mmCIF file of C-alpha atoms in Angstrom:
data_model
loop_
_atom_site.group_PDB
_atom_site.id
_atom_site.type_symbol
_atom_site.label_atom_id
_atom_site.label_comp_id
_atom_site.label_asym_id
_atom_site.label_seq_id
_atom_site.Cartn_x
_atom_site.Cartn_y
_atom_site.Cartn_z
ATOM 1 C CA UNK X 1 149.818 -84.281 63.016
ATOM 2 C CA UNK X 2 149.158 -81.133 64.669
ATOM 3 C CA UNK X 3 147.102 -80.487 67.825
ATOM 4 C CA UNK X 4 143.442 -79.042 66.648
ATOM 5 C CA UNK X 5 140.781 -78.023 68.497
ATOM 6 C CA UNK X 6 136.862 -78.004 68.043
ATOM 7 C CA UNK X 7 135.825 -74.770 69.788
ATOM 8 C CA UNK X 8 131.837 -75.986 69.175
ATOM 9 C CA UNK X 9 130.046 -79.366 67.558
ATOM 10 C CA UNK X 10 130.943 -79.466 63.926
ATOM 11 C CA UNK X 11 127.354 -79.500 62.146
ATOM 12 C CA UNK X 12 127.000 -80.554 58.527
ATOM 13 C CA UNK X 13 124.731 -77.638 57.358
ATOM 14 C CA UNK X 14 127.518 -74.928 58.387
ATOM 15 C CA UNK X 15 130.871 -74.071 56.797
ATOM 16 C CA UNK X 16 134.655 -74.009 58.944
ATOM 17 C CA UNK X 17 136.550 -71.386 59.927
ATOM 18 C CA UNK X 18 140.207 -72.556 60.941
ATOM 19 C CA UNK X 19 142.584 -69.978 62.960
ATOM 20 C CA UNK X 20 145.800 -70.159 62.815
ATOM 21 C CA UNK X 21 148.074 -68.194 65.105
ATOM 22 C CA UNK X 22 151.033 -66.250 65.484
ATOM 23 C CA UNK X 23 154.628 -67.542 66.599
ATOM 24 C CA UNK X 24 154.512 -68.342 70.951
ATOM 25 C CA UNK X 25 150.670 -67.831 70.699
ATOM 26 C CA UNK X 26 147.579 -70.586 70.734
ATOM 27 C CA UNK X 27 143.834 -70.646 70.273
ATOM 28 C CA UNK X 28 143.838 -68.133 73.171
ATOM 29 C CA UNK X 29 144.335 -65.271 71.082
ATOM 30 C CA UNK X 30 141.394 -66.104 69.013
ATOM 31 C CA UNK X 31 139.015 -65.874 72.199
ATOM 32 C CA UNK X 32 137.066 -63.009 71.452
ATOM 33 C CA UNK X 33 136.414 -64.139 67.735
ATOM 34 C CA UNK X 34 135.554 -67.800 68.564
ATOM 35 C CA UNK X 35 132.041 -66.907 70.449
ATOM 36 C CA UNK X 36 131.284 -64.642 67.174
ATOM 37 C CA UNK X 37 132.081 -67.092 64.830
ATOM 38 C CA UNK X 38 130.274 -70.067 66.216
ATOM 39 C CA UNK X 39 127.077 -68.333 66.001
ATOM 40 C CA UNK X 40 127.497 -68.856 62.423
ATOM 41 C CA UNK X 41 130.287 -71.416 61.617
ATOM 42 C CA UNK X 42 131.872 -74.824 62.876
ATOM 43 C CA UNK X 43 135.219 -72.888 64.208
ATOM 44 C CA UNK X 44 138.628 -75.332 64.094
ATOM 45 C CA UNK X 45 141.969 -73.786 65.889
ATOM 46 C CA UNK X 46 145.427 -75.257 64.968
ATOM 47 C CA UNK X 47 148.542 -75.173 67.540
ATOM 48 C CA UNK X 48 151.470 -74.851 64.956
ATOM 49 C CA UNK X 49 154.473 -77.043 65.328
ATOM 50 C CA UNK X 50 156.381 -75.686 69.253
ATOM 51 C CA UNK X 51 152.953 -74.735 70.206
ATOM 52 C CA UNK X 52 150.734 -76.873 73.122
ATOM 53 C CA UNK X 53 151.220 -80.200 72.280
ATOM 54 C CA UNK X 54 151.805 -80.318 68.320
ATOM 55 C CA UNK X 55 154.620 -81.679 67.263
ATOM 56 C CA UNK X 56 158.169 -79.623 68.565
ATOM 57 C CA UNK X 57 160.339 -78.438 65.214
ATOM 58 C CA UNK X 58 162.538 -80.623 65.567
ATOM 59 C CA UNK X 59 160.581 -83.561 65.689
ATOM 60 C CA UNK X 60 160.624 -83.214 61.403
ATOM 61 C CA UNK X 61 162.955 -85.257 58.915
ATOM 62 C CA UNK X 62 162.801 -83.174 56.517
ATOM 63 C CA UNK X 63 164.114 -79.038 56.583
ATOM 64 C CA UNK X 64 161.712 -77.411 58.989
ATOM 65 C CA UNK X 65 159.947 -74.188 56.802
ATOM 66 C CA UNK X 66 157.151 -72.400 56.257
ATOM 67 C CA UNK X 67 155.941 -74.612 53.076
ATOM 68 C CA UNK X 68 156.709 -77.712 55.530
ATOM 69 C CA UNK X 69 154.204 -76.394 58.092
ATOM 70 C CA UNK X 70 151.429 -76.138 55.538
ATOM 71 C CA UNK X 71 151.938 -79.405 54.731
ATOM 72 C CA UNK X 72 151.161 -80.558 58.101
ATOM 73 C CA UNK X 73 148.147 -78.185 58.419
ATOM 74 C CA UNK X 74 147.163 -79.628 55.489
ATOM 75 C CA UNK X 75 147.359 -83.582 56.860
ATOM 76 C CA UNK X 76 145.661 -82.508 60.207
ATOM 77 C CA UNK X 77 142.820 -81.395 58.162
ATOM 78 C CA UNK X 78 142.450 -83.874 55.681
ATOM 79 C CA UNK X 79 142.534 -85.805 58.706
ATOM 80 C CA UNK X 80 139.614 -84.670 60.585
ATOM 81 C CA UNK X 81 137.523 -84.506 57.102
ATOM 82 C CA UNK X 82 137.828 -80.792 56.046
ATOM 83 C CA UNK X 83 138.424 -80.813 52.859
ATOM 84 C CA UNK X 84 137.982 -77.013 52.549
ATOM 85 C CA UNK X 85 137.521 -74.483 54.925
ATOM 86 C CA UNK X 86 137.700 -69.807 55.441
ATOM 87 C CA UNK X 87 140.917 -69.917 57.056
ATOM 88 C CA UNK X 88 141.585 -66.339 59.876
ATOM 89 C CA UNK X 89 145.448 -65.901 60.453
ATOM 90 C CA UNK X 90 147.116 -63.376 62.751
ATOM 91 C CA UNK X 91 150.989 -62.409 61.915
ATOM 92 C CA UNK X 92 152.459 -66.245 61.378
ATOM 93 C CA UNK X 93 149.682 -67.134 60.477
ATOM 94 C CA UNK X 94 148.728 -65.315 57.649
ATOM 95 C CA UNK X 95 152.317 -66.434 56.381
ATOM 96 C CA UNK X 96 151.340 -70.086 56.734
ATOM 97 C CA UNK X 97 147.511 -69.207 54.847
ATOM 98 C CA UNK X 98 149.460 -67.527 51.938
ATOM 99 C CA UNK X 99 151.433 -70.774 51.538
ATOM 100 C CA UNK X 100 148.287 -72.770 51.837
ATOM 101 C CA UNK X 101 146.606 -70.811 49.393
ATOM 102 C CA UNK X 102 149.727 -71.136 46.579
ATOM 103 C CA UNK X 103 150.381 -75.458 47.459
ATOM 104 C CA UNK X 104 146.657 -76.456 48.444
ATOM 105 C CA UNK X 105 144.733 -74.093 47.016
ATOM 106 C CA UNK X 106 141.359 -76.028 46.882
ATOM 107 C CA UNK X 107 141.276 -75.952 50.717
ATOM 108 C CA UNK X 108 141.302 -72.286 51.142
ATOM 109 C CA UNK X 109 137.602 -71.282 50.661
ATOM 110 C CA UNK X 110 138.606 -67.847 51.222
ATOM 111 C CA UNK X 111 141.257 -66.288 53.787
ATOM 112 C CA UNK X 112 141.605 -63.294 56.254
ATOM 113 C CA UNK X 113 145.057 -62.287 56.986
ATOM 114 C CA UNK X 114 145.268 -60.007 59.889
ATOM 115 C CA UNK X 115 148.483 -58.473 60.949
ATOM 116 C CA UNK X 116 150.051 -60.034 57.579
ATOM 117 C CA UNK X 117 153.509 -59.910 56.742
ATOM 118 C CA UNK X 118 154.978 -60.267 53.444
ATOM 119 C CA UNK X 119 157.904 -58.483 53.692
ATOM 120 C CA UNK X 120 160.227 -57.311 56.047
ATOM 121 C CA UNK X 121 161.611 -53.670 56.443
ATOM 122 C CA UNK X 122 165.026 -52.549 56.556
ATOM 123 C CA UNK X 123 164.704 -51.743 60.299
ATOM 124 C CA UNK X 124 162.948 -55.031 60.474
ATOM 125 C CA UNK X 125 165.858 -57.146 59.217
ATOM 126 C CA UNK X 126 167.785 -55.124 61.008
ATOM 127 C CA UNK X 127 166.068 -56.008 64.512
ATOM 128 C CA UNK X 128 165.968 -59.848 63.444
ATOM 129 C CA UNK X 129 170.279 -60.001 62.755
ATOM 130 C CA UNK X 130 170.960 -58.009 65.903
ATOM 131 C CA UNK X 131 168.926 -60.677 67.426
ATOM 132 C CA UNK X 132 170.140 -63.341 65.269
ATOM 133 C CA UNK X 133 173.651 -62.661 67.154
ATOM 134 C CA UNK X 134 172.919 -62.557 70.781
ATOM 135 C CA UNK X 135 170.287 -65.597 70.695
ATOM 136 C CA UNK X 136 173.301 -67.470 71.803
ATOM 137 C CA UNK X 137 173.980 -65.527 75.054
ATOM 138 C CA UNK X 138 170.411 -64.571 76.511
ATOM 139 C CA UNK X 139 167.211 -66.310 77.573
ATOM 140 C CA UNK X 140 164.761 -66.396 74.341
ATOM 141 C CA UNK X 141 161.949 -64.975 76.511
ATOM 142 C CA UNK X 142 164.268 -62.057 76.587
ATOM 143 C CA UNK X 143 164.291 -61.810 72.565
ATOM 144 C CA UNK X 144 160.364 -62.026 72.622
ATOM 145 C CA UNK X 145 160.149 -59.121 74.783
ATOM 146 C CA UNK X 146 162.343 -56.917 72.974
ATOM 147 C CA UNK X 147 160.200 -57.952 69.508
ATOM 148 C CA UNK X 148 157.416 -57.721 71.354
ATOM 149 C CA UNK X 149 157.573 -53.744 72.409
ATOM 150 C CA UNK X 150 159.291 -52.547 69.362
ATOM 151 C CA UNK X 151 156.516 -54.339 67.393
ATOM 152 C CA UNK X 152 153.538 -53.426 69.374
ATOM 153 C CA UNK X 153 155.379 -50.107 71.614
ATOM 154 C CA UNK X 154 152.104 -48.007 72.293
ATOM 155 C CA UNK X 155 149.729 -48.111 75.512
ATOM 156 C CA UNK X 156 147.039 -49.034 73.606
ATOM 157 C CA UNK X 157 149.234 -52.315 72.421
ATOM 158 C CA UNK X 158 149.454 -53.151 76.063
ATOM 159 C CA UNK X 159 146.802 -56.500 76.143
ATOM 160 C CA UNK X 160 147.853 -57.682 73.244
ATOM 161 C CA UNK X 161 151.712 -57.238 74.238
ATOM 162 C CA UNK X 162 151.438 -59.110 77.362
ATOM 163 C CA UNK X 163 149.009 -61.448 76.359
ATOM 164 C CA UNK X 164 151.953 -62.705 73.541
ATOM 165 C CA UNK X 165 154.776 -62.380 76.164
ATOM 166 C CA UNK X 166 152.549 -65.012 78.652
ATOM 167 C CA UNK X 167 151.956 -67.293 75.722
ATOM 168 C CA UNK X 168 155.812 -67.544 74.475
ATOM 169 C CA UNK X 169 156.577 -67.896 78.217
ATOM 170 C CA UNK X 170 155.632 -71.597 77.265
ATOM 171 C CA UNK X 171 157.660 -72.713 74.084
ATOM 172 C CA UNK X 172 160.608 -74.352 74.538
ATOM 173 C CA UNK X 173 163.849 -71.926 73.739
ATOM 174 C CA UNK X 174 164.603 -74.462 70.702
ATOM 175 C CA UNK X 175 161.091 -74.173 69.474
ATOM 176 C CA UNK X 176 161.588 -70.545 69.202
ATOM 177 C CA UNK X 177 164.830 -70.635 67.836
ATOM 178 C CA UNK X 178 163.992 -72.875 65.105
ATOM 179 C CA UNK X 179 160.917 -70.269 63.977
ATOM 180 C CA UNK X 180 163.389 -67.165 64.415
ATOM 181 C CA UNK X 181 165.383 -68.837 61.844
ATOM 182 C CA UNK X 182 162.696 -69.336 59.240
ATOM 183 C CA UNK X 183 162.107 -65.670 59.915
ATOM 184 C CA UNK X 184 165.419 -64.849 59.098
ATOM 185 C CA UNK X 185 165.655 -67.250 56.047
ATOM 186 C CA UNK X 186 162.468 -65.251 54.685
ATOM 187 C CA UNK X 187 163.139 -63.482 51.550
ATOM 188 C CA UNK X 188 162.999 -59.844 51.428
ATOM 189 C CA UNK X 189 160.044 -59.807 48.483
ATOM 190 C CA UNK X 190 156.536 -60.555 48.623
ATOM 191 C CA UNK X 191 154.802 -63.816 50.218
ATOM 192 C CA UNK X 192 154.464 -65.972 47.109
ATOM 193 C CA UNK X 193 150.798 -65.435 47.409
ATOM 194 C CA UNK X 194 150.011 -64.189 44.332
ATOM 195 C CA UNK X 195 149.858 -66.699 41.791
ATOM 196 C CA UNK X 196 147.638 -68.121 39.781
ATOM 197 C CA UNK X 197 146.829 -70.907 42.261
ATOM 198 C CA UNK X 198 146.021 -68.263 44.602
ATOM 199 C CA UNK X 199 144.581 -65.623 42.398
ATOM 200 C CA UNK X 200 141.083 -66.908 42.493
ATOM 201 C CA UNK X 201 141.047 -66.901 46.090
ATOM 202 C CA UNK X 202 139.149 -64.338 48.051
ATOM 203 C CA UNK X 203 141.428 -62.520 50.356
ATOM 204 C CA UNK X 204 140.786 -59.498 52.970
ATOM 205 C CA UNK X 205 143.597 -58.640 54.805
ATOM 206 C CA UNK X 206 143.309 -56.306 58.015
ATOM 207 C CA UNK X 207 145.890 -54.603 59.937
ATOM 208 C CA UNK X 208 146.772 -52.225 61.984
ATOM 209 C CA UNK X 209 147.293 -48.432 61.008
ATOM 210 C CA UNK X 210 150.134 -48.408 64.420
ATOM 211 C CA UNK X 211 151.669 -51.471 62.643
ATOM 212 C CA UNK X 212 154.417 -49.299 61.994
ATOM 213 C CA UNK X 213 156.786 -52.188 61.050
ATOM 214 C CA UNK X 214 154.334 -54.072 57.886
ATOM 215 C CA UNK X 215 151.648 -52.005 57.465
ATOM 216 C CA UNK X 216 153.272 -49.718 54.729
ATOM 217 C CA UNK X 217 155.043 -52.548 52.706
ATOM 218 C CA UNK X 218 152.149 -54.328 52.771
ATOM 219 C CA UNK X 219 150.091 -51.632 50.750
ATOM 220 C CA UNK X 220 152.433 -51.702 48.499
ATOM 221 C CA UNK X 221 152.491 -55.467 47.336
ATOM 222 C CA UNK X 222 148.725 -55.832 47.505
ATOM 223 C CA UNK X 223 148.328 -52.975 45.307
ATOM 224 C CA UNK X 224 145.877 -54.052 42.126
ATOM 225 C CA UNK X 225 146.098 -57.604 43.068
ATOM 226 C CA UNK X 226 142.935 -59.425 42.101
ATOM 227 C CA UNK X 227 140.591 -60.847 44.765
ATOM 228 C CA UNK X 228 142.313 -58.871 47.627
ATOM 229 C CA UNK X 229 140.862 -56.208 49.730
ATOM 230 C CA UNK X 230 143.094 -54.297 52.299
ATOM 231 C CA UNK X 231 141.404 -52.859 55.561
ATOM 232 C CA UNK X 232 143.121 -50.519 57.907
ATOM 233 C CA UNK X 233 142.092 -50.257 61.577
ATOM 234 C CA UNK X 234 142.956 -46.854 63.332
ATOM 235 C CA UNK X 235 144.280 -46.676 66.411
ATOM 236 C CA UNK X 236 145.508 -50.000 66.573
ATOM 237 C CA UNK X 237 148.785 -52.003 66.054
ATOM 238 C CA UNK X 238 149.878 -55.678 64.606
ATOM 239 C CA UNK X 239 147.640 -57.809 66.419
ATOM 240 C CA UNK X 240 144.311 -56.058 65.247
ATOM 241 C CA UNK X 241 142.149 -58.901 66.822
ATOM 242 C CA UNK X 242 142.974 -58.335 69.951
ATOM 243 C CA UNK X 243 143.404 -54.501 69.971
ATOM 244 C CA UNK X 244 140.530 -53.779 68.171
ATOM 245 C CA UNK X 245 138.266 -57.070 68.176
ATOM 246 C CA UNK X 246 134.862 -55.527 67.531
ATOM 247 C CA UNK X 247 135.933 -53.965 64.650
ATOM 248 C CA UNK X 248 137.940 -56.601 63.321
ATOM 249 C CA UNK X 249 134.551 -59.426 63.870
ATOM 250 C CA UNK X 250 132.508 -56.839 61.936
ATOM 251 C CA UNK X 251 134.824 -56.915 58.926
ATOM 252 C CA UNK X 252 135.672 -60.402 59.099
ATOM 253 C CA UNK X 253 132.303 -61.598 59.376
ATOM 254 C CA UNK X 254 131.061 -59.835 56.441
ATOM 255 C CA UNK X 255 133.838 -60.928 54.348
ATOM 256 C CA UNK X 256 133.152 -64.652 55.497
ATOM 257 C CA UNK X 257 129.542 -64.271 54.653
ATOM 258 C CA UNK X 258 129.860 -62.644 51.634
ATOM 259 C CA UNK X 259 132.192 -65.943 50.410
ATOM 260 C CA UNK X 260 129.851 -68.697 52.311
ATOM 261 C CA UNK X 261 127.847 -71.107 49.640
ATOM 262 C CA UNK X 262 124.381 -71.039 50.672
ATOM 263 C CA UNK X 263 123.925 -74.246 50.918
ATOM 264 C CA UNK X 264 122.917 -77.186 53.418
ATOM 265 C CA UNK X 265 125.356 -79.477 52.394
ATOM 266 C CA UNK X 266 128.853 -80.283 54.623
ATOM 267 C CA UNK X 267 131.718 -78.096 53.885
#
């Protein structure tokens, strides 16, 4: 089971909102949208597997993948009694949601994707083979940095940059590893996201008009897909909620709203 936090008391008569986070990140990067969303929702975090104390990646039996770690998001929620919920994802994240949304769809109330990748660019695979063949020979932390200012390069990236860079400081290298190589196991085509599990879904994805490595490919495949609605910040790179976090509340928010059943029962 994964580690989960309850960033306020869970009350029956308001809807969850669970955040999931990027790879070497945690709940921390969600700081400045927790104390908006708790005026209005019960707000859940997850720590993926490598991340504070969930379980490390190689703690699992079976292949360790992206449809694996929906599986445990899945359990850890059933477990705490949400059996549906808005998820917010940032990079990772929003890779994990997309798998959510196409296994367990009824659990996905609705879904904001920010940062979202569902491809990767040639430069992109590129970056993550060169990688791929000095892992081996240098520190990890060494690996994040180097992804870390060709992904986010501008002085404007800067917070959100370091604030990633302090976070991976404390995976373990093999934790890392073993994401880097789903990363470079994932298929150069669209996140299987758009089913007809997943169809019905509400989606609004938001990124970055500086996320120079996603941003373009990721027009592309949500072009006249159902249910979807693309934002694009200016000014502002790959992780949008940190960069730009006012603007990114006020279109989250609305979108979260504008899917909530007004009702007073328990989500």
């Amino acid at each position: 089971m994964l580690e989960y936090i309850f960033h306020n008391t869970r009350q029956r008569n308001r809807e969850d909102v669970v955040l999931l986070h990027g790879i070497g990140g945690s709940s921390r990067i969600f700081h400045k949208q927790v104390d908006a969303y708790m005026k209005e929702y019960n707000v859940i975090s997850l720590h993926l597997p490598g991340h504070g104390t969930s379980p490390k990646t190689t703690s699992y039996k079976n292949t360790f993948n992206f449809t694996l770690v929906a599986s445990e998001v899945h359990k850890t929620l059933q477990h705490i009694n949400i059996n549906q919920a808005h998820f917010v994802g940032i990079s990772l994240g929003s890779i994990i949601i997309n798998k959510l949304m196409n296994h367990y769809p009824s659990i996905v109330k609705s879904a904001v994707m920010g940062g979202s990748i569902t491809r990767f660019s040639p430069l992109s695979k590129l970056l993550l083979n060169t990688g791929n063949l000095i892992k081996h020979i240098t520190p990890y932390i060494w690996l994040y940095h180097l992804f870390a200012y060709i992904m986010m390069p501008k002085s404007n990236h800067k917070v959100s940059r370091t604030m990633f860079i302090k976070e991976a400081k404390k995976m373990r290298r093999e934790d890392f590893l073993q994401w880097y190589k789903n990363f470079l196991d994932f298929h150069n085509k669209p996140v299987q996201c758009f089913g007809k599990k997943a169809r019905i879904i509400p989606k609004l994805y938001i990124s970055g008009k500086e996320d120079h490595l996603f941003v373009k490919l990721l027009k592309r495949d949500l072009r006249g897909v159902k249910n979807t609605t693309l934002e694009i910040i200016k000014d502002c790179g790959h992780v949008c909620n940190i960069e730009k976090s006012e603007e990114f509340n006020r279109l989250s928010l609305a979108f979260l709203n504008k899917n909530k059943t007004l009702t007073e029962d328990a989500s």
